[in-house]
Tab-separated table of C-alpha atoms in Angstrom:
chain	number	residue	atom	x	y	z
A	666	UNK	CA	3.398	27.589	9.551
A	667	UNK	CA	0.465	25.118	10.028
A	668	UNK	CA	1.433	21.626	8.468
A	669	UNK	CA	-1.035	19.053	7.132
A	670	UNK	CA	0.781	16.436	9.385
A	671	UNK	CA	0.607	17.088	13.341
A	672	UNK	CA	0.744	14.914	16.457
A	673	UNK	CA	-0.464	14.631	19.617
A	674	UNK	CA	1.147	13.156	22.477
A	675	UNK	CA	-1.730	11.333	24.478
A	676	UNK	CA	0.398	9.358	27.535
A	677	UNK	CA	3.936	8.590	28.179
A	678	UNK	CA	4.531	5.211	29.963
A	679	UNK	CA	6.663	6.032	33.453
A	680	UNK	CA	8.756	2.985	33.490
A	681	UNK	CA	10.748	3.485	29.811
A	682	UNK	CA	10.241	6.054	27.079
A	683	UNK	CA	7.365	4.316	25.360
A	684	UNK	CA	4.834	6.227	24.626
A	685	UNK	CA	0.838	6.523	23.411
A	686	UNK	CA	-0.166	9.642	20.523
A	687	UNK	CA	-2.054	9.981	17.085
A	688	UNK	CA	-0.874	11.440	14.018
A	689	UNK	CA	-3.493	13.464	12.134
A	690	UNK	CA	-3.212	13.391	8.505
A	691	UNK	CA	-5.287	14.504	5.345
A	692	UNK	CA	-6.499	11.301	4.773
A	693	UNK	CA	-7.454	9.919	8.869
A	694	UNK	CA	-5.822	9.972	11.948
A	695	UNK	CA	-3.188	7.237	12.890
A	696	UNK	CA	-2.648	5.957	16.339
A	697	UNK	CA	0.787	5.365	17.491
A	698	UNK	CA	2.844	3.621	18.203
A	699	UNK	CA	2.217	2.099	14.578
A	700	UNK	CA	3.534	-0.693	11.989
A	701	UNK	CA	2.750	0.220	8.068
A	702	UNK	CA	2.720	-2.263	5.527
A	703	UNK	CA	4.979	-1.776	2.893
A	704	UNK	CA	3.503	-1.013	-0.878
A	705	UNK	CA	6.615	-0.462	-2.809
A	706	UNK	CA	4.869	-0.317	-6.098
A	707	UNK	CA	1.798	1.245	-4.981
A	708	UNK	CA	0.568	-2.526	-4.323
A	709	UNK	CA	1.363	-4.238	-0.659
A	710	UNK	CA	2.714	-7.279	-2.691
A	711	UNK	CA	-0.012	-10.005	-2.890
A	712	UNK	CA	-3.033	-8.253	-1.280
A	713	UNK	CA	-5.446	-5.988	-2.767
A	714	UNK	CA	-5.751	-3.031	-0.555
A	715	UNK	CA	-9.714	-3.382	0.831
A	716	UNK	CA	-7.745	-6.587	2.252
A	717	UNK	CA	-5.030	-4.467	3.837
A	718	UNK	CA	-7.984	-2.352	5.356
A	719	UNK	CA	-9.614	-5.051	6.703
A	720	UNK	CA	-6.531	-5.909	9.015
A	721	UNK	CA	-6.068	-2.677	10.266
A	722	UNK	CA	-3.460	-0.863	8.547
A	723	UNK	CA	-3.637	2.724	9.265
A	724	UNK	CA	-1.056	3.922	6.484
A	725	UNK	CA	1.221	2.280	4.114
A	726	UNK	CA	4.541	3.290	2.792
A	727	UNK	CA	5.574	3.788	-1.603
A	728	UNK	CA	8.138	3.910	-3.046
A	729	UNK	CA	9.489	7.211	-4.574
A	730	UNK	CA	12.030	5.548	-6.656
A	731	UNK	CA	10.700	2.970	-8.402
A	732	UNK	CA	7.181	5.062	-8.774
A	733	UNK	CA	9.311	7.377	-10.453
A	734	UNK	CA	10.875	4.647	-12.752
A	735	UNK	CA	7.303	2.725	-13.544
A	736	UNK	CA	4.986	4.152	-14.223
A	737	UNK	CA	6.107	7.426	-14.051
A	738	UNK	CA	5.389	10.081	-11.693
A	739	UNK	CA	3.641	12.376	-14.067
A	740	UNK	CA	1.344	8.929	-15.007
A	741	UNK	CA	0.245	9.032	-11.144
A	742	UNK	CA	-0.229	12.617	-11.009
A	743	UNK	CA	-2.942	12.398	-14.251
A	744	UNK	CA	-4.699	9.117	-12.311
A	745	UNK	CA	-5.548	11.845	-9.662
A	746	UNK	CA	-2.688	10.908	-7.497
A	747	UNK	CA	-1.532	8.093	-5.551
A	748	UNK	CA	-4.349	7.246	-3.324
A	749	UNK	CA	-6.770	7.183	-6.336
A	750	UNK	CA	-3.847	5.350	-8.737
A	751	UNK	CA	-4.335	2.808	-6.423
A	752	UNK	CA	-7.604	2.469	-4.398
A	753	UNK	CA	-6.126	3.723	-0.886
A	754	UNK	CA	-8.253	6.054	0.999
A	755	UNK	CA	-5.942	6.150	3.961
A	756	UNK	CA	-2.659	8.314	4.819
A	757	UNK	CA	0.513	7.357	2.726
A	758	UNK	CA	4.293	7.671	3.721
A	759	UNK	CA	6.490	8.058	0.444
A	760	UNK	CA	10.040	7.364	0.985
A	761	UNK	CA	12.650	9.673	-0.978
A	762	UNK	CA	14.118	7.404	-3.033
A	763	UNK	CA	17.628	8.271	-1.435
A	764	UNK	CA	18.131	4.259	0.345
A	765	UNK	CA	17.155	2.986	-3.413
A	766	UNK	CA	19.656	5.007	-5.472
A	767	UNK	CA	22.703	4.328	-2.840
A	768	UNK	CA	22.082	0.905	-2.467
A	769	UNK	CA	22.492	0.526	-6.271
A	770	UNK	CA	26.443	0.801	-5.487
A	771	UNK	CA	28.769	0.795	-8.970
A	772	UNK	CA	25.231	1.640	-10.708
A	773	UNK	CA	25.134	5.396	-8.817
A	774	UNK	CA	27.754	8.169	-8.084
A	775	UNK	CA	27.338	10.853	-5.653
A	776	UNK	CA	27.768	15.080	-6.303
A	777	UNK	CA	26.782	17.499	-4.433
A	778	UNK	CA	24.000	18.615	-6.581
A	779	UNK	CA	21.981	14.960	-6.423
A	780	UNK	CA	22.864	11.939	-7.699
A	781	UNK	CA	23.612	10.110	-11.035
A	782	UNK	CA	22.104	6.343	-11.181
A	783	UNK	CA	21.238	3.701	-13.683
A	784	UNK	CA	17.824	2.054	-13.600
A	785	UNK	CA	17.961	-1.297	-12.239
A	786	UNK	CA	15.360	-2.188	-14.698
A	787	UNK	CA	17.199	-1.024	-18.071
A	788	UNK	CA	20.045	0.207	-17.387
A	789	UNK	CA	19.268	3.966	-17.954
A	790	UNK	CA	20.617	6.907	-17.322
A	791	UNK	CA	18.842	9.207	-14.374
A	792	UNK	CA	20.304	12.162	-12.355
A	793	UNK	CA	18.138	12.471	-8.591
A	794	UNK	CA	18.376	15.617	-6.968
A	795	UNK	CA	16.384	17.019	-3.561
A	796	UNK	CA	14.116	19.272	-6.079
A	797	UNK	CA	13.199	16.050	-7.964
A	798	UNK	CA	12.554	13.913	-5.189
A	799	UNK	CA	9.928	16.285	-4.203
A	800	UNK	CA	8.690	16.986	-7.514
A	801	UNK	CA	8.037	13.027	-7.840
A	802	UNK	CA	6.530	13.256	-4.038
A	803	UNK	CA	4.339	16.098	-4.657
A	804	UNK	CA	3.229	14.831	-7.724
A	805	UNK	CA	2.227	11.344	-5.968
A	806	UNK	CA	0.271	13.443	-3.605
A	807	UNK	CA	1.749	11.153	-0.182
A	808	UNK	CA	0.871	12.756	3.213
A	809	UNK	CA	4.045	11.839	4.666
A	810	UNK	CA	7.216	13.097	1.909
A	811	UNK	CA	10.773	11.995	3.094
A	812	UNK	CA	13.787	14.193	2.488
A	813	UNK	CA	16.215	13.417	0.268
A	814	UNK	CA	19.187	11.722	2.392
A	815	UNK	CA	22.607	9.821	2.035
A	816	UNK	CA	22.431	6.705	3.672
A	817	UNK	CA	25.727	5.906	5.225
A	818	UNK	CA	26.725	2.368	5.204
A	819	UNK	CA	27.819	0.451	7.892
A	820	UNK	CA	30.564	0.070	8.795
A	821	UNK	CA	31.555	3.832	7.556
A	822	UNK	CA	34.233	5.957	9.162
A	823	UNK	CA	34.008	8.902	11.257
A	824	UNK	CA	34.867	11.298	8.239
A	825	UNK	CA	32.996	10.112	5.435
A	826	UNK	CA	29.530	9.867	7.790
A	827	UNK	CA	30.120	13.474	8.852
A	828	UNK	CA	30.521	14.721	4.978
A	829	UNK	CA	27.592	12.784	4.333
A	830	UNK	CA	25.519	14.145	7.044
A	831	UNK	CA	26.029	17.151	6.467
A	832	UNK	CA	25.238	16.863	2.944
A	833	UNK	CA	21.712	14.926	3.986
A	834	UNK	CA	21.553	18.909	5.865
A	835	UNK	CA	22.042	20.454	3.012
A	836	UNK	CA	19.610	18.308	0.847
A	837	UNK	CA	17.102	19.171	3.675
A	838	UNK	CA	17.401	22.607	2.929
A	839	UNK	CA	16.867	21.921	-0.748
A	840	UNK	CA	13.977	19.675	-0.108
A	841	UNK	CA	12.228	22.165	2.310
A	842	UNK	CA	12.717	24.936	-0.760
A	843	UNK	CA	11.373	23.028	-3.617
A	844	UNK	CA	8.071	21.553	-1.629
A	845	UNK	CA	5.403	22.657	-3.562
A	846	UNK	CA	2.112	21.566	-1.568
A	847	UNK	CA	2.275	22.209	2.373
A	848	UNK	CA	-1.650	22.947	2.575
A	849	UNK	CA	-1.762	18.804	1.980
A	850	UNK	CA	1.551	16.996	2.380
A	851	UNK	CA	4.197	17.133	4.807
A	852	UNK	CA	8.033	16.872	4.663
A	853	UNK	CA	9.835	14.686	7.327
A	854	UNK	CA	13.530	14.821	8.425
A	855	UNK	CA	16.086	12.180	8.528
A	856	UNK	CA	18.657	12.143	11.286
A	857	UNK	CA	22.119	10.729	10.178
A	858	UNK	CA	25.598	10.411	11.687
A	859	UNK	CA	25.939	6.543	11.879
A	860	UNK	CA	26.991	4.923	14.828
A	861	UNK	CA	29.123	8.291	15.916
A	862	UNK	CA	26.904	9.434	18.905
A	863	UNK	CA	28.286	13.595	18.759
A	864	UNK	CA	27.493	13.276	14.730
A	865	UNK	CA	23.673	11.897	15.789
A	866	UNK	CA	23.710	14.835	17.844
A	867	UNK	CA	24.965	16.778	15.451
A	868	UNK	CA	22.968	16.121	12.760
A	869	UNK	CA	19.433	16.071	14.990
A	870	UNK	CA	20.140	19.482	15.985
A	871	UNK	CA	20.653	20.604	12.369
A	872	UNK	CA	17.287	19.421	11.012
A	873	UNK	CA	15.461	20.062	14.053
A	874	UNK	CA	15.921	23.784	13.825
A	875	UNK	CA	14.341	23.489	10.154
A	876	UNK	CA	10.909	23.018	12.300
A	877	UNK	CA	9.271	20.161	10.509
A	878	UNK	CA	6.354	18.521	11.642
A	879	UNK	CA	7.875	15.071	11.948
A	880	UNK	CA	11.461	13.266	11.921
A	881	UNK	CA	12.873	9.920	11.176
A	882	UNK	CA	15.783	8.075	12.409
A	883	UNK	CA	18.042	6.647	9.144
A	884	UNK	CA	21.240	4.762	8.422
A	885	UNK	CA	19.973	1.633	11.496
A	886	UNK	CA	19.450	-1.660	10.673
A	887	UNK	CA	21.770	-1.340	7.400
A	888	UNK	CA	23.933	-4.515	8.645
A	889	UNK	CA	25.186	-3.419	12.356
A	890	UNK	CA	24.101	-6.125	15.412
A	891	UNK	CA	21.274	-5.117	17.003
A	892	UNK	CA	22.872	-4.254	20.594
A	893	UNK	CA	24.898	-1.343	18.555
A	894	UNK	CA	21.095	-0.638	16.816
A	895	UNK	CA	19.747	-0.491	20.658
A	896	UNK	CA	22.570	1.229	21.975
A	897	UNK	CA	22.370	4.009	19.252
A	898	UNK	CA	18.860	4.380	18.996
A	899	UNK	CA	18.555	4.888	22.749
A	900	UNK	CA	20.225	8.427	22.403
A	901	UNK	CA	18.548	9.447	18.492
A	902	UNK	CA	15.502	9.296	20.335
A	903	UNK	CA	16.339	11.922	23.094
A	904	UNK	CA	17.692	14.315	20.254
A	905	UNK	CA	14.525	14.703	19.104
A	906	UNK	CA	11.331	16.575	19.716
A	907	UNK	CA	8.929	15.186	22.104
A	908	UNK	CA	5.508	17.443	20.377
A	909	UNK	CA	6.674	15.705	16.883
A	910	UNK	CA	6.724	12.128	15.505
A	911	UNK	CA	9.493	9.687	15.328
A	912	UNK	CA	9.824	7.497	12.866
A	913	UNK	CA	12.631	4.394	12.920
A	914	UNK	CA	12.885	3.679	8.636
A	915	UNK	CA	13.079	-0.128	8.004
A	916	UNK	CA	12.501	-1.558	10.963
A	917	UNK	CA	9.881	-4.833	11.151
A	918	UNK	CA	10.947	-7.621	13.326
A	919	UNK	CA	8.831	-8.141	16.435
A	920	UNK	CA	12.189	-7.912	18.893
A	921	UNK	CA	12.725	-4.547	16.922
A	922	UNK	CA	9.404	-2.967	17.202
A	923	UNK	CA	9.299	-3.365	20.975
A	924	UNK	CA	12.657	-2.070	21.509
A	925	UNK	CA	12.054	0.667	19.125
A	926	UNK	CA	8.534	1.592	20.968
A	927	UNK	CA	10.327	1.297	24.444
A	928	UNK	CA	12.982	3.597	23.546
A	929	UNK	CA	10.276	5.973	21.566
A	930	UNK	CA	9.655	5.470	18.438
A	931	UNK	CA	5.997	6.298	17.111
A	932	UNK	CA	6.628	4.585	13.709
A	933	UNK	CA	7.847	1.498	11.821
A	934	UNK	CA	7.886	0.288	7.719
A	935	UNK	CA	9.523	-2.823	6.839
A	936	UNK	CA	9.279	-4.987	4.265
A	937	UNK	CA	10.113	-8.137	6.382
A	938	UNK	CA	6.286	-9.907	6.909
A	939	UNK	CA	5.687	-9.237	3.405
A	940	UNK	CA	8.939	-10.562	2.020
A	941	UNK	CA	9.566	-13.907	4.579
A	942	UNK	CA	5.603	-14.864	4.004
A	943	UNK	CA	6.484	-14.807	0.277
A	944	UNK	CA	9.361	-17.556	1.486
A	945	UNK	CA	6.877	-19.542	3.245
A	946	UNK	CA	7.441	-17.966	6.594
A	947	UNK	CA	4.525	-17.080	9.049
A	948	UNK	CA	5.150	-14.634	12.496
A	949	UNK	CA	2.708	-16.507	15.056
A	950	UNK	CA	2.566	-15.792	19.016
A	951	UNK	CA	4.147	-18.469	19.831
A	952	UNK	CA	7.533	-17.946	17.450
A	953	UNK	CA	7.691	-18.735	13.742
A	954	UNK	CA	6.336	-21.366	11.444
A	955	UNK	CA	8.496	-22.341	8.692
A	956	UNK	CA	5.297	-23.744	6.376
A	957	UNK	CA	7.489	-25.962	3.999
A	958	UNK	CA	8.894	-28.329	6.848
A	959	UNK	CA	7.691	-31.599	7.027
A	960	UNK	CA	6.403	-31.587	10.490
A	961	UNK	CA	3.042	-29.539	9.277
A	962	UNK	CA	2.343	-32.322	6.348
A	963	UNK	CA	-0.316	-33.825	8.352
A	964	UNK	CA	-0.987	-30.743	10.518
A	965	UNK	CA	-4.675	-29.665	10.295
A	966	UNK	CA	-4.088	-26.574	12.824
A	967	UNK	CA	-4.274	-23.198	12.150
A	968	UNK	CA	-1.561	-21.464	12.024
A	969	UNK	CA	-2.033	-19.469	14.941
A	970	UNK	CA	-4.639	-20.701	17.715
A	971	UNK	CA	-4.245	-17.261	19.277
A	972	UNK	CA	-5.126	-15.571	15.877
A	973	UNK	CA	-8.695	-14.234	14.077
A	974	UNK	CA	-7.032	-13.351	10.781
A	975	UNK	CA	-8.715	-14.473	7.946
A	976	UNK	CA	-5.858	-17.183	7.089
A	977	UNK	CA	-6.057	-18.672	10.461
A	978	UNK	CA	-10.110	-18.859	10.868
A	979	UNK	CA	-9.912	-20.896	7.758
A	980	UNK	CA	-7.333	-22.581	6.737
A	981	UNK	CA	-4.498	-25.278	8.426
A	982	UNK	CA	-0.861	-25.467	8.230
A	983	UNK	CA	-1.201	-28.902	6.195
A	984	UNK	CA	-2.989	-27.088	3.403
A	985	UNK	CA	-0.801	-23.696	3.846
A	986	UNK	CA	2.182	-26.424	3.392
A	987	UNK	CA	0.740	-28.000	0.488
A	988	UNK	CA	0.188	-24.410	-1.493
A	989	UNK	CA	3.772	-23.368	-0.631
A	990	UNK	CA	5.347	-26.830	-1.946
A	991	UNK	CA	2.954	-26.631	-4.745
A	992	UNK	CA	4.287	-22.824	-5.789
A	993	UNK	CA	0.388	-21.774	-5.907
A	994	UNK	CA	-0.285	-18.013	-5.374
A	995	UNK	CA	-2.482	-18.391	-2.737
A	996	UNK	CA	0.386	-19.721	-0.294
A	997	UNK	CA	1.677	-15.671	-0.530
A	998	UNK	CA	-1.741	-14.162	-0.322
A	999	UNK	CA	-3.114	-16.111	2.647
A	1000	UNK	CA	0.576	-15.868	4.927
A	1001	UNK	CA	0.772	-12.389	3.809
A	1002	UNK	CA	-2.074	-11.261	5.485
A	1003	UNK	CA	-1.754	-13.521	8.690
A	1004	UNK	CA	1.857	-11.758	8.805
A	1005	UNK	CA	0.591	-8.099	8.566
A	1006	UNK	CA	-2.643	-8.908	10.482
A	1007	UNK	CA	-0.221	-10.129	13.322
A	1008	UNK	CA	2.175	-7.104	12.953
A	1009	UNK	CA	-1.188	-4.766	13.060
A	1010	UNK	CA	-2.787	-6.212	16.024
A	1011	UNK	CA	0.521	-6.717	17.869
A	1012	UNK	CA	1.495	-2.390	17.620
A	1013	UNK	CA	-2.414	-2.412	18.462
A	1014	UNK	CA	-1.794	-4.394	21.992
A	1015	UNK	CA	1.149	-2.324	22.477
A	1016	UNK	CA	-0.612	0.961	22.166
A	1017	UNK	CA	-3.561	-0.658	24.514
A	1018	UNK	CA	-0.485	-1.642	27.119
A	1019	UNK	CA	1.145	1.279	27.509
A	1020	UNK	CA	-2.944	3.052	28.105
A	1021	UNK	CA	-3.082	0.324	30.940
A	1022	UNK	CA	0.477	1.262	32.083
A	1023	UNK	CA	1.270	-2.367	31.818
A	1024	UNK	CA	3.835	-2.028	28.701
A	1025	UNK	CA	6.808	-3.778	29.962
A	1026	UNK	CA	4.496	-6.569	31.444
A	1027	UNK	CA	2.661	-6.943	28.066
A	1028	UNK	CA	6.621	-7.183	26.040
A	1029	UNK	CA	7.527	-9.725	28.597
A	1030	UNK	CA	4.603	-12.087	27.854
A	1031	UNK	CA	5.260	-11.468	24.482
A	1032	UNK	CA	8.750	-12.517	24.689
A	1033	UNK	CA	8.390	-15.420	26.726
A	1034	UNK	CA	6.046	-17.036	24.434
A	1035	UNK	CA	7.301	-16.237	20.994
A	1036	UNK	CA	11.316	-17.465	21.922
A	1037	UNK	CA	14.027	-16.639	20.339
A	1038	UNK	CA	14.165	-14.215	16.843
């Protein structure tokens, strides 16, 4: 079967696993390794999305489940689909709603056909099943469809994250059935099996012989310290393919992204530089800035000396301070884009690193100067 997602593998660095390759898509090609900006609601939350172009961004990630609860899934589908609904000519990743819906807790309960939630919004009554996570997807029209998956928490013991990844196989199955547009969207795997290295084994070997054009590492950085995250990660990545994509879900943090990259990983989402610039939080290369404290009252700096984002070529950390303590919308618009413009351009010197066979050099340097996370 040809799939409307491939990769190619373009250089592997010889000192760890890191390595250099481009994901083509329907809508442009995407170099890896790669960060994408969040856009829950089809929106990447206080920039309009010529803005997130301008940085860099390559792809984005929506939301399946709370598409599917407002507007509507079928409302997309009649805009033209999601890149029309909202002005994005690049690739989109659309999650499968499954981390939503089992992170609702009391509000949800678990069968083998799908699951039974209630909207966080009004309280009503929904039933989510593999077929209708991919009915929602297709209907989106997202390059990049996740499979419906259980999400085991952590900590979890050995038996219930083995009945619940072998359900996430069985939901595979489901979800590879009901996909109704393979000429133009592809369907990703999620490994499972917690922090039980035979059940990661287990459970990479099951979706790996459905032959899908890309995979994606679940169920890390839902609460465990990052050593375990490290430690587990280090073997998920060997499970899978080397021809296809891998894909770590959720993870944002600097620290994260260059241990996920030197263990492997192609691909990142998080909502971290989105949510923490929102709190008045900036990523710089020289550690964070924490805009609201006192010591940047009289600062007339930018933010980052090191940095040509639009935020930083204009404005200072006294007047970034000021719009935070003053609640003004700006504050989240201008540290949202120095925190995904620093995000873009740091997976950007990454991928140049590891051409120049100087990756663990370049993550050094970067360590060393941005301190402690």
């Amino acid at each position: 079967m040809k799939h409307a997602v491939t990769y190619k593998l373009l250089k592997t660095d010889e000192r760890s696993k890191a390595r250099r390759g481009r994901v083509h898509t329907p809508h442009g090609d995407i170099e890896t390794p790669v960060f994408m900006p969040v856009g829950t609601a089809a929106t990447v939350k206080a920039m309009r999305p010529e803005q997130v172009k301008e940085l860099g961004a390559q792809i984005i990630l929506s939301n399946t489940y709370h598409l599917y609860l407002r507007p509507g899934h079928e409302i997309v589908k009649e805009a033209g689909g999601l890149h029309k609904f909202m002005n994005w000519d690049r690739a989109i990743l659309t999650d499968s709603g499954g981390f939503q819906v089992f992170s609702l807790g009391d509000l949800r309960k678990i069968k083998e056909e799908g699951v039974e939630f209630r909207s966080h919004i009004d309280g009503s009554k929904h039933f989510f099943t593999p077929e209708k996570s991919m009915e929602v997807q297709n209907a989106l029209g997202s390059d990049i469809m996740m499979a419906f998956d259980e999400c085991a928490p952590y900590p979890a013991d050995r038996a219930y994250v083995k009945n619940s990844l072998e359900r996430t196989t069985r939901w595979l199955a489901r979800c590879k059935e009901a996909h109704k547009n393979v000429e133009q969207q592809s369907l990703f795997g999620i490994m499972q099996g917690g922090m039980y290295k035979d059940l990661r084994y287990e459970s990479a070997m099951q979706i790996v012989e459905m032959d899908l054009p890309g995979y994606s590492i679940g169920g890390l950085s839902v609460g465990e310290p990052k050593e375990l995250m490290y430690e587990v990660l280090d073997y998920c990545v060997d499970y899978l393919p080397k021809e296809k994509p891998r894909y770590l879900m959720g993870v944002g943090s600097p620290d994260c992204l260059f241990e996920g990259v030197e263990r492997g990983v192609d691909m990142f989402d998080c909502v971290l530089p989105t949510r923490i610039a929102r709190n008045g939080t900036a990523m710089t290369s020289m550690g964070r800035v924490v805009i609201k404290n006192a010591a940047y009252e009289r600062d007339f700096s930018p933010l980052d000396p090191n940095c040509d984002c639009y935020t930083c070529r204009n404005y200072s950390k006294a007047y970034l301070r000021h719009l935070f303590k003053s609640n003004e919308i700006l504050s989240a618009m201008l540290l949202t884009n120095h925190n995904l413009h620093f995000l873009v351009h740091t997976m950007e010197n990454i991928r140049n690193s590891i051409e120049e066979g100087r990756f663990l050099e370049y993550k050094k340097e970067f360590f060393d100067a941005y301190g402690k996370f």
